[in-house]
Amino acid sequence: RAGGGDDGAARSVHVSPSEPVPLRDNDPYQRVHAMLANSLHAQVAAHPTLAEAPLVVGAHSLGAHIFSNFAWDWGHDGGLAQRIFPELHDARRTPLERLQTLAGLVTFGANLPLFLFGLPDAVPLPFPAPTMQARYGVKCRWINLFDRDDPLGWPLRPVNEAFALAVDEDREVLLRGPAAPTPLSHNAYWSDPALIDALAQQVEALLGR
């Protein structure tokens, strides 16, 4: 969650939301989130029509934890992230950059439970975005892929009731390739048809196909 770095006091940082987010050399948390924010910003800058388009995210391994924190900071921290990282959490950024159009999520090889064991009331990232829920309804889905041979890939619905409500499906897959079935299968999702199918299903549903 936001609050890493130095003292967390409000800063007088003024950056145009039309520009990429600057990177702070002394704050690894913000640097990682800035890289994610800049990736979204680059897409909108290159294709302005994407500013309000439905967003489908694929997040692997630690990336699922990073994206979870990124999404949480935008919507459920009471403005703390905006005060600590004003150059990153500028309310004038486009809806897509603020994750207000998050409509599909595929996590794979997700190790989120490893970070949640010590939390008595773990809460998942806000999914889907309320406006997307109203627009697309049940077409907004969070699919979690895991292979039993992957020691870092876990089902998410059993974490608690909140995750059971947020995650639509824990989909067990049998990854292919020379790394399967071994612990090295953790990196085999990227080239496996199971991942391509899951992402394609999300996009097709949102496009109404």
PDB file of C-alpha atoms in Angstrom:
ATOM      1  CA  ARG A   1       0.000   0.000   0.000  1.00  0.00           C
ATOM      2  CA  ALA A   2       0.975   3.630  -0.355  1.00  0.00           C
ATOM      3  CA  GLY A   3       3.045   4.966   2.484  1.00  0.00           C
ATOM      4  CA  GLY A   4       6.467   3.675   1.541  1.00  0.00           C
ATOM      5  CA  GLY A   5       9.370   5.987   0.884  1.00  0.00           C
ATOM      6  CA  ASP A   6      10.287   8.711   3.330  1.00  0.00           C
ATOM      7  CA  ASP A   7       7.919  10.516   5.676  1.00  0.00           C
ATOM      8  CA  GLY A   8       4.674  10.455   3.645  1.00  0.00           C
ATOM      9  CA  ALA A   9       4.125  14.181   4.089  1.00  0.00           C
ATOM     10  CA  ALA A  10       2.353  16.182   1.406  1.00  0.00           C
ATOM     11  CA  ARG A  11       4.670  17.382  -1.335  1.00  0.00           C
ATOM     12  CA  SER A  12       4.356  20.362  -3.648  1.00  0.00           C
ATOM     13  CA  VAL A  13       5.003  18.446  -6.862  1.00  0.00           C
ATOM     14  CA  HIS A  14       3.299  19.782  -9.962  1.00  0.00           C
ATOM     15  CA  VAL A  15       3.406  17.700 -13.119  1.00  0.00           C
ATOM     16  CA  SER A  16       1.132  18.030 -16.105  1.00  0.00           C
ATOM     17  CA  PRO A  17      -1.096  14.960 -16.490  1.00  0.00           C
ATOM     18  CA  SER A  18      -0.350  15.140 -20.212  1.00  0.00           C
ATOM     19  CA  GLU A  19       3.253  14.175 -19.446  1.00  0.00           C
ATOM     20  CA  PRO A  20       4.700  10.831 -18.282  1.00  0.00           C
ATOM     21  CA  VAL A  21       5.184  10.309 -14.556  1.00  0.00           C
ATOM     22  CA  PRO A  22       8.716  11.186 -13.388  1.00  0.00           C
ATOM     23  CA  LEU A  23      10.652   8.515 -11.517  1.00  0.00           C
ATOM     24  CA  ARG A  24      11.899   9.136  -7.999  1.00  0.00           C
ATOM     25  CA  ASP A  25      15.309   7.583  -7.553  1.00  0.00           C
ATOM     26  CA  ASN A  26      14.830   7.139  -3.804  1.00  0.00           C
ATOM     27  CA  ASP A  27      11.440   5.422  -3.815  1.00  0.00           C
ATOM     28  CA  PRO A  28      11.284   1.874  -5.274  1.00  0.00           C
ATOM     29  CA  TYR A  29       7.524   1.573  -4.637  1.00  0.00           C
ATOM     30  CA  GLN A  30       6.769   4.710  -6.611  1.00  0.00           C
ATOM     31  CA  ARG A  31       9.266   3.811  -9.357  1.00  0.00           C
ATOM     32  CA  VAL A  32       7.539   0.485  -9.988  1.00  0.00           C
ATOM     33  CA  HIS A  33       4.099   2.092 -10.019  1.00  0.00           C
ATOM     34  CA  ALA A  34       5.337   4.922 -12.231  1.00  0.00           C
ATOM     35  CA  MET A  35       6.542   2.393 -14.806  1.00  0.00           C
ATOM     36  CA  LEU A  36       3.089   0.829 -14.846  1.00  0.00           C
ATOM     37  CA  ALA A  37       1.409   4.237 -15.029  1.00  0.00           C
ATOM     38  CA  ASN A  38       3.688   5.307 -17.877  1.00  0.00           C
ATOM     39  CA  SER A  39       2.866   2.166 -19.837  1.00  0.00           C
ATOM     40  CA  LEU A  40      -0.828   3.060 -19.683  1.00  0.00           C
ATOM     41  CA  HIS A  41      -0.042   6.707 -20.425  1.00  0.00           C
ATOM     42  CA  ALA A  42       1.991   5.768 -23.509  1.00  0.00           C
ATOM     43  CA  GLN A  43      -0.895   3.761 -24.929  1.00  0.00           C
ATOM     44  CA  VAL A  44      -3.351   6.621 -24.472  1.00  0.00           C
ATOM     45  CA  ALA A  45      -0.871   9.168 -25.834  1.00  0.00           C
ATOM     46  CA  ALA A  46      -0.360   7.049 -28.961  1.00  0.00           C
ATOM     47  CA  HIS A  47      -4.060   6.203 -29.320  1.00  0.00           C
ATOM     48  CA  PRO A  48      -6.252   8.915 -27.723  1.00  0.00           C
ATOM     49  CA  THR A  49      -9.436   6.962 -28.386  1.00  0.00           C
ATOM     50  CA  LEU A  50      -8.318   4.512 -25.693  1.00  0.00           C
ATOM     51  CA  ALA A  51      -8.754   7.124 -22.966  1.00  0.00           C
ATOM     52  CA  GLU A  52     -12.164   5.705 -22.000  1.00  0.00           C
ATOM     53  CA  ALA A  53     -11.879   2.228 -23.519  1.00  0.00           C
ATOM     54  CA  PRO A  54     -12.507  -0.938 -21.470  1.00  0.00           C
ATOM     55  CA  LEU A  55      -9.219  -2.153 -20.002  1.00  0.00           C
ATOM     56  CA  VAL A  56      -8.220  -5.820 -19.823  1.00  0.00           C
ATOM     57  CA  VAL A  57      -5.129  -6.584 -17.742  1.00  0.00           C
ATOM     58  CA  GLY A  58      -2.964  -9.699 -17.645  1.00  0.00           C
ATOM     59  CA  ALA A  59      -0.780  -9.933 -14.525  1.00  0.00           C
ATOM     60  CA  HIS A  60       1.805 -12.630 -13.839  1.00  0.00           C
ATOM     61  CA  SER A  61       3.362 -13.689 -10.554  1.00  0.00           C
ATOM     62  CA  LEU A  62       4.586 -10.692  -8.509  1.00  0.00           C
ATOM     63  CA  GLY A  63       2.982  -8.520 -11.176  1.00  0.00           C
ATOM     64  CA  ALA A  64      -0.412  -9.511  -9.765  1.00  0.00           C
ATOM     65  CA  HIS A  65       0.619  -8.149  -6.372  1.00  0.00           C
ATOM     66  CA  ILE A  66       2.023  -4.966  -7.927  1.00  0.00           C
ATOM     67  CA  PHE A  67      -1.102  -4.373  -9.980  1.00  0.00           C
ATOM     68  CA  SER A  68      -3.265  -5.068  -6.934  1.00  0.00           C
ATOM     69  CA  ASN A  69      -1.481  -2.344  -4.956  1.00  0.00           C
ATOM     70  CA  PHE A  70      -1.561   0.012  -7.933  1.00  0.00           C
ATOM     71  CA  ALA A  71      -5.324  -0.405  -8.301  1.00  0.00           C
ATOM     72  CA  TRP A  72      -5.877  -0.128  -4.553  1.00  0.00           C
ATOM     73  CA  ASP A  73      -3.944   3.131  -4.359  1.00  0.00           C
ATOM     74  CA  TRP A  74      -6.139   4.657  -7.054  1.00  0.00           C
ATOM     75  CA  GLY A  75      -9.428   3.829  -5.479  1.00  0.00           C
ATOM     76  CA  HIS A  76      -9.344   2.774  -1.844  1.00  0.00           C
ATOM     77  CA  ASP A  77      -6.747   4.662   0.153  1.00  0.00           C
ATOM     78  CA  GLY A  78      -8.686   7.778   1.086  1.00  0.00           C
ATOM     79  CA  GLY A  79      -6.420   9.972  -1.041  1.00  0.00           C
ATOM     80  CA  LEU A  80      -3.242   8.900   0.766  1.00  0.00           C
ATOM     81  CA  ALA A  81      -1.461   7.943  -2.454  1.00  0.00           C
ATOM     82  CA  GLN A  82      -2.423  11.227  -4.090  1.00  0.00           C
ATOM     83  CA  ARG A  83      -0.891  13.147  -1.190  1.00  0.00           C
ATOM     84  CA  ILE A  84       2.278  11.057  -1.139  1.00  0.00           C
ATOM     85  CA  PHE A  85       2.670  10.614  -4.901  1.00  0.00           C
ATOM     86  CA  PRO A  86       0.858  13.600  -6.464  1.00  0.00           C
ATOM     87  CA  GLU A  87       2.754  13.282  -9.731  1.00  0.00           C
ATOM     88  CA  LEU A  88       1.475   9.707 -10.109  1.00  0.00           C
ATOM     89  CA  HIS A  89      -2.098   9.957  -8.793  1.00  0.00           C
ATOM     90  CA  ASP A  90      -3.352  13.050 -10.585  1.00  0.00           C
ATOM     91  CA  ALA A  91      -7.135  13.094 -10.847  1.00  0.00           C
ATOM     92  CA  ARG A  92      -6.862  14.793 -14.234  1.00  0.00           C
ATOM     93  CA  ARG A  93      -5.345  11.723 -15.871  1.00  0.00           C
ATOM     94  CA  THR A  94      -7.596   9.832 -18.274  1.00  0.00           C
ATOM     95  CA  PRO A  95     -10.156   7.285 -17.031  1.00  0.00           C
ATOM     96  CA  LEU A  96      -8.101   4.401 -18.426  1.00  0.00           C
ATOM     97  CA  GLU A  97      -4.960   5.610 -16.638  1.00  0.00           C
ATOM     98  CA  ARG A  98      -6.935   5.868 -13.393  1.00  0.00           C
ATOM     99  CA  LEU A  99      -8.236   2.294 -13.922  1.00  0.00           C
ATOM    100  CA  GLN A 100     -11.793   3.588 -14.079  1.00  0.00           C
ATOM    101  CA  THR A 101     -12.300   1.417 -17.159  1.00  0.00           C
ATOM    102  CA  LEU A 102     -10.885  -1.823 -15.701  1.00  0.00           C
ATOM    103  CA  ALA A 103     -13.273  -4.435 -17.076  1.00  0.00           C
ATOM    104  CA  GLY A 104     -11.255  -7.648 -17.385  1.00  0.00           C
ATOM    105  CA  LEU A 105      -8.470  -9.241 -15.380  1.00  0.00           C
ATOM    106  CA  VAL A 106      -6.446 -12.392 -15.932  1.00  0.00           C
ATOM    107  CA  THR A 107      -3.938 -13.292 -13.243  1.00  0.00           C
ATOM    108  CA  PHE A 108      -1.600 -16.224 -13.864  1.00  0.00           C
ATOM    109  CA  GLY A 109       0.997 -17.808 -11.641  1.00  0.00           C
ATOM    110  CA  ALA A 110      -0.300 -15.352  -9.033  1.00  0.00           C
ATOM    111  CA  ASN A 111       1.405 -15.500  -5.647  1.00  0.00           C
ATOM    112  CA  LEU A 112      -0.944 -13.047  -3.916  1.00  0.00           C
ATOM    113  CA  PRO A 113      -1.754 -15.494  -1.081  1.00  0.00           C
ATOM    114  CA  LEU A 114       1.906 -15.483  -0.020  1.00  0.00           C
ATOM    115  CA  PHE A 115       1.546 -11.785   0.807  1.00  0.00           C
ATOM    116  CA  LEU A 116      -1.825 -12.154   2.512  1.00  0.00           C
ATOM    117  CA  PHE A 117      -1.242 -14.860   5.111  1.00  0.00           C
ATOM    118  CA  GLY A 118      -0.439 -12.316   7.805  1.00  0.00           C
ATOM    119  CA  LEU A 119      -3.511 -10.165   7.151  1.00  0.00           C
ATOM    120  CA  PRO A 120      -6.643 -11.040   9.152  1.00  0.00           C
ATOM    121  CA  ASP A 121      -8.984  -9.341   6.658  1.00  0.00           C
ATOM    122  CA  ALA A 122      -7.317  -9.381   3.261  1.00  0.00           C
ATOM    123  CA  VAL A 123      -9.239  -7.357   0.679  1.00  0.00           C
ATOM    124  CA  PRO A 124      -8.811  -7.834  -3.090  1.00  0.00           C
ATOM    125  CA  LEU A 125      -8.196  -5.018  -5.524  1.00  0.00           C
ATOM    126  CA  PRO A 126     -11.328  -3.111  -6.583  1.00  0.00           C
ATOM    127  CA  PHE A 127     -12.671  -5.081  -9.545  1.00  0.00           C
ATOM    128  CA  PRO A 128     -14.396  -4.361 -11.807  1.00  0.00           C
ATOM    129  CA  ALA A 129     -14.500  -0.592 -12.028  1.00  0.00           C
ATOM    130  CA  PRO A 130     -18.037   0.536 -11.060  1.00  0.00           C
ATOM    131  CA  THR A 131     -18.742   2.186 -14.401  1.00  0.00           C
ATOM    132  CA  MET A 132     -17.655  -0.965 -16.248  1.00  0.00           C
ATOM    133  CA  GLN A 133     -19.788  -3.135 -13.963  1.00  0.00           C
ATOM    134  CA  ALA A 134     -22.787  -0.972 -14.796  1.00  0.00           C
ATOM    135  CA  ARG A 135     -22.009  -1.088 -18.514  1.00  0.00           C
ATOM    136  CA  TYR A 136     -20.928  -4.708 -19.046  1.00  0.00           C
ATOM    137  CA  GLY A 137     -22.303  -6.596 -16.036  1.00  0.00           C
ATOM    138  CA  VAL A 138     -21.299 -10.260 -15.919  1.00  0.00           C
ATOM    139  CA  LYS A 139     -19.008  -9.778 -18.926  1.00  0.00           C
ATOM    140  CA  CYS A 140     -16.496  -8.250 -16.507  1.00  0.00           C
ATOM    141  CA  ARG A 141     -14.560 -11.233 -15.192  1.00  0.00           C
ATOM    142  CA  TRP A 142     -11.478 -11.930 -13.097  1.00  0.00           C
ATOM    143  CA  ILE A 143      -9.964 -15.245 -14.177  1.00  0.00           C
ATOM    144  CA  ASN A 144      -7.034 -16.710 -12.248  1.00  0.00           C
ATOM    145  CA  LEU A 145      -4.919 -19.364 -13.961  1.00  0.00           C
ATOM    146  CA  PHE A 146      -2.760 -21.759 -11.973  1.00  0.00           C
ATOM    147  CA  ASP A 147      -0.875 -25.004 -12.554  1.00  0.00           C
ATOM    148  CA  ARG A 148      -0.441 -27.384  -9.615  1.00  0.00           C
ATOM    149  CA  ASP A 149       3.192 -27.884 -10.617  1.00  0.00           C
ATOM    150  CA  ASP A 150       3.836 -24.158 -10.249  1.00  0.00           C
ATOM    151  CA  PRO A 151       4.869 -23.501  -6.620  1.00  0.00           C
ATOM    152  CA  LEU A 152       4.086 -19.790  -7.026  1.00  0.00           C
ATOM    153  CA  GLY A 153       0.756 -20.132  -8.764  1.00  0.00           C
ATOM    154  CA  TRP A 154      -2.148 -20.291  -6.324  1.00  0.00           C
ATOM    155  CA  PRO A 155      -5.952 -20.352  -6.477  1.00  0.00           C
ATOM    156  CA  LEU A 156      -7.347 -17.082  -5.123  1.00  0.00           C
ATOM    157  CA  ARG A 157     -10.979 -17.758  -4.300  1.00  0.00           C
ATOM    158  CA  PRO A 158     -10.120 -19.814  -1.168  1.00  0.00           C
ATOM    159  CA  VAL A 159      -8.264 -16.849   0.405  1.00  0.00           C
ATOM    160  CA  ASN A 160     -11.478 -15.593   2.020  1.00  0.00           C
ATOM    161  CA  GLU A 161     -15.049 -14.591   1.251  1.00  0.00           C
ATOM    162  CA  ALA A 162     -14.015 -11.251  -0.256  1.00  0.00           C
ATOM    163  CA  PHE A 163     -11.746 -12.949  -2.788  1.00  0.00           C
ATOM    164  CA  ALA A 164     -14.396 -15.583  -3.503  1.00  0.00           C
ATOM    165  CA  LEU A 165     -16.757 -12.774  -4.487  1.00  0.00           C
ATOM    166  CA  ALA A 166     -14.198 -10.816  -6.536  1.00  0.00           C
ATOM    167  CA  VAL A 167     -12.556 -13.671  -8.457  1.00  0.00           C
ATOM    168  CA  ASP A 168     -14.948 -15.292 -10.911  1.00  0.00           C
ATOM    169  CA  GLU A 169     -12.893 -18.400 -11.580  1.00  0.00           C
ATOM    170  CA  ASP A 170      -9.760 -20.188 -10.441  1.00  0.00           C
ATOM    171  CA  ARG A 171      -8.937 -22.050 -13.626  1.00  0.00           C
ATOM    172  CA  GLU A 172      -6.539 -24.946 -13.250  1.00  0.00           C
ATOM    173  CA  VAL A 173      -4.410 -25.404 -16.355  1.00  0.00           C
ATOM    174  CA  LEU A 174      -1.873 -27.975 -17.512  1.00  0.00           C
ATOM    175  CA  LEU A 175       0.976 -25.948 -18.926  1.00  0.00           C
ATOM    176  CA  ARG A 176       2.897 -27.329 -21.843  1.00  0.00           C
ATOM    177  CA  GLY A 177       6.522 -27.193 -22.936  1.00  0.00           C
ATOM    178  CA  PRO A 178       9.868 -28.449 -21.615  1.00  0.00           C
ATOM    179  CA  ALA A 179       9.401 -26.755 -18.215  1.00  0.00           C
ATOM    180  CA  ALA A 180       6.222 -28.706 -17.455  1.00  0.00           C
ATOM    181  CA  PRO A 181       5.585 -30.530 -15.216  1.00  0.00           C
ATOM    182  CA  THR A 182       8.295 -29.006 -13.024  1.00  0.00           C
ATOM    183  CA  PRO A 183       8.535 -25.973 -10.701  1.00  0.00           C
ATOM    184  CA  LEU A 184       9.982 -24.114 -13.696  1.00  0.00           C
ATOM    185  CA  SER A 185       6.494 -24.122 -15.157  1.00  0.00           C
ATOM    186  CA  HIS A 186       6.005 -20.773 -13.396  1.00  0.00           C
ATOM    187  CA  ASN A 187       7.320 -19.030 -16.513  1.00  0.00           C
ATOM    188  CA  ALA A 188       5.522 -21.275 -18.994  1.00  0.00           C
ATOM    189  CA  TYR A 189       2.198 -19.400 -18.951  1.00  0.00           C
ATOM    190  CA  TRP A 190       3.421 -16.746 -21.373  1.00  0.00           C
ATOM    191  CA  SER A 191       3.570 -19.080 -24.340  1.00  0.00           C
ATOM    192  CA  ASP A 192       0.716 -21.385 -23.356  1.00  0.00           C
ATOM    193  CA  PRO A 193      -2.610 -21.376 -25.244  1.00  0.00           C
ATOM    194  CA  ALA A 194      -4.448 -21.324 -21.906  1.00  0.00           C
ATOM    195  CA  LEU A 195      -3.340 -17.734 -21.292  1.00  0.00           C
ATOM    196  CA  ILE A 196      -4.096 -16.626 -24.835  1.00  0.00           C
ATOM    197  CA  ASP A 197      -7.549 -18.195 -24.622  1.00  0.00           C
ATOM    198  CA  ALA A 198      -8.340 -16.530 -21.278  1.00  0.00           C
ATOM    199  CA  LEU A 199      -7.335 -13.080 -22.513  1.00  0.00           C
ATOM    200  CA  ALA A 200      -9.119 -13.543 -25.832  1.00  0.00           C
ATOM    201  CA  GLN A 201     -12.309 -14.601 -24.040  1.00  0.00           C
ATOM    202  CA  GLN A 202     -12.227 -11.389 -22.006  1.00  0.00           C
ATOM    203  CA  VAL A 203     -11.749  -9.179 -25.040  1.00  0.00           C
ATOM    204  CA  GLU A 204     -14.363 -10.961 -27.125  1.00  0.00           C
ATOM    205  CA  ALA A 205     -16.949 -10.768 -24.353  1.00  0.00           C
ATOM    206  CA  LEU A 206     -16.429  -7.029 -23.911  1.00  0.00           C
ATOM    207  CA  LEU A 207     -16.608  -6.489 -27.666  1.00  0.00           C
ATOM    208  CA  GLY A 208     -19.884  -8.384 -27.738  1.00  0.00           C
ATOM    209  CA  ARG A 209     -18.649 -11.157 -29.999  1.00  0.00           C
TER     210      ARG A 209
END
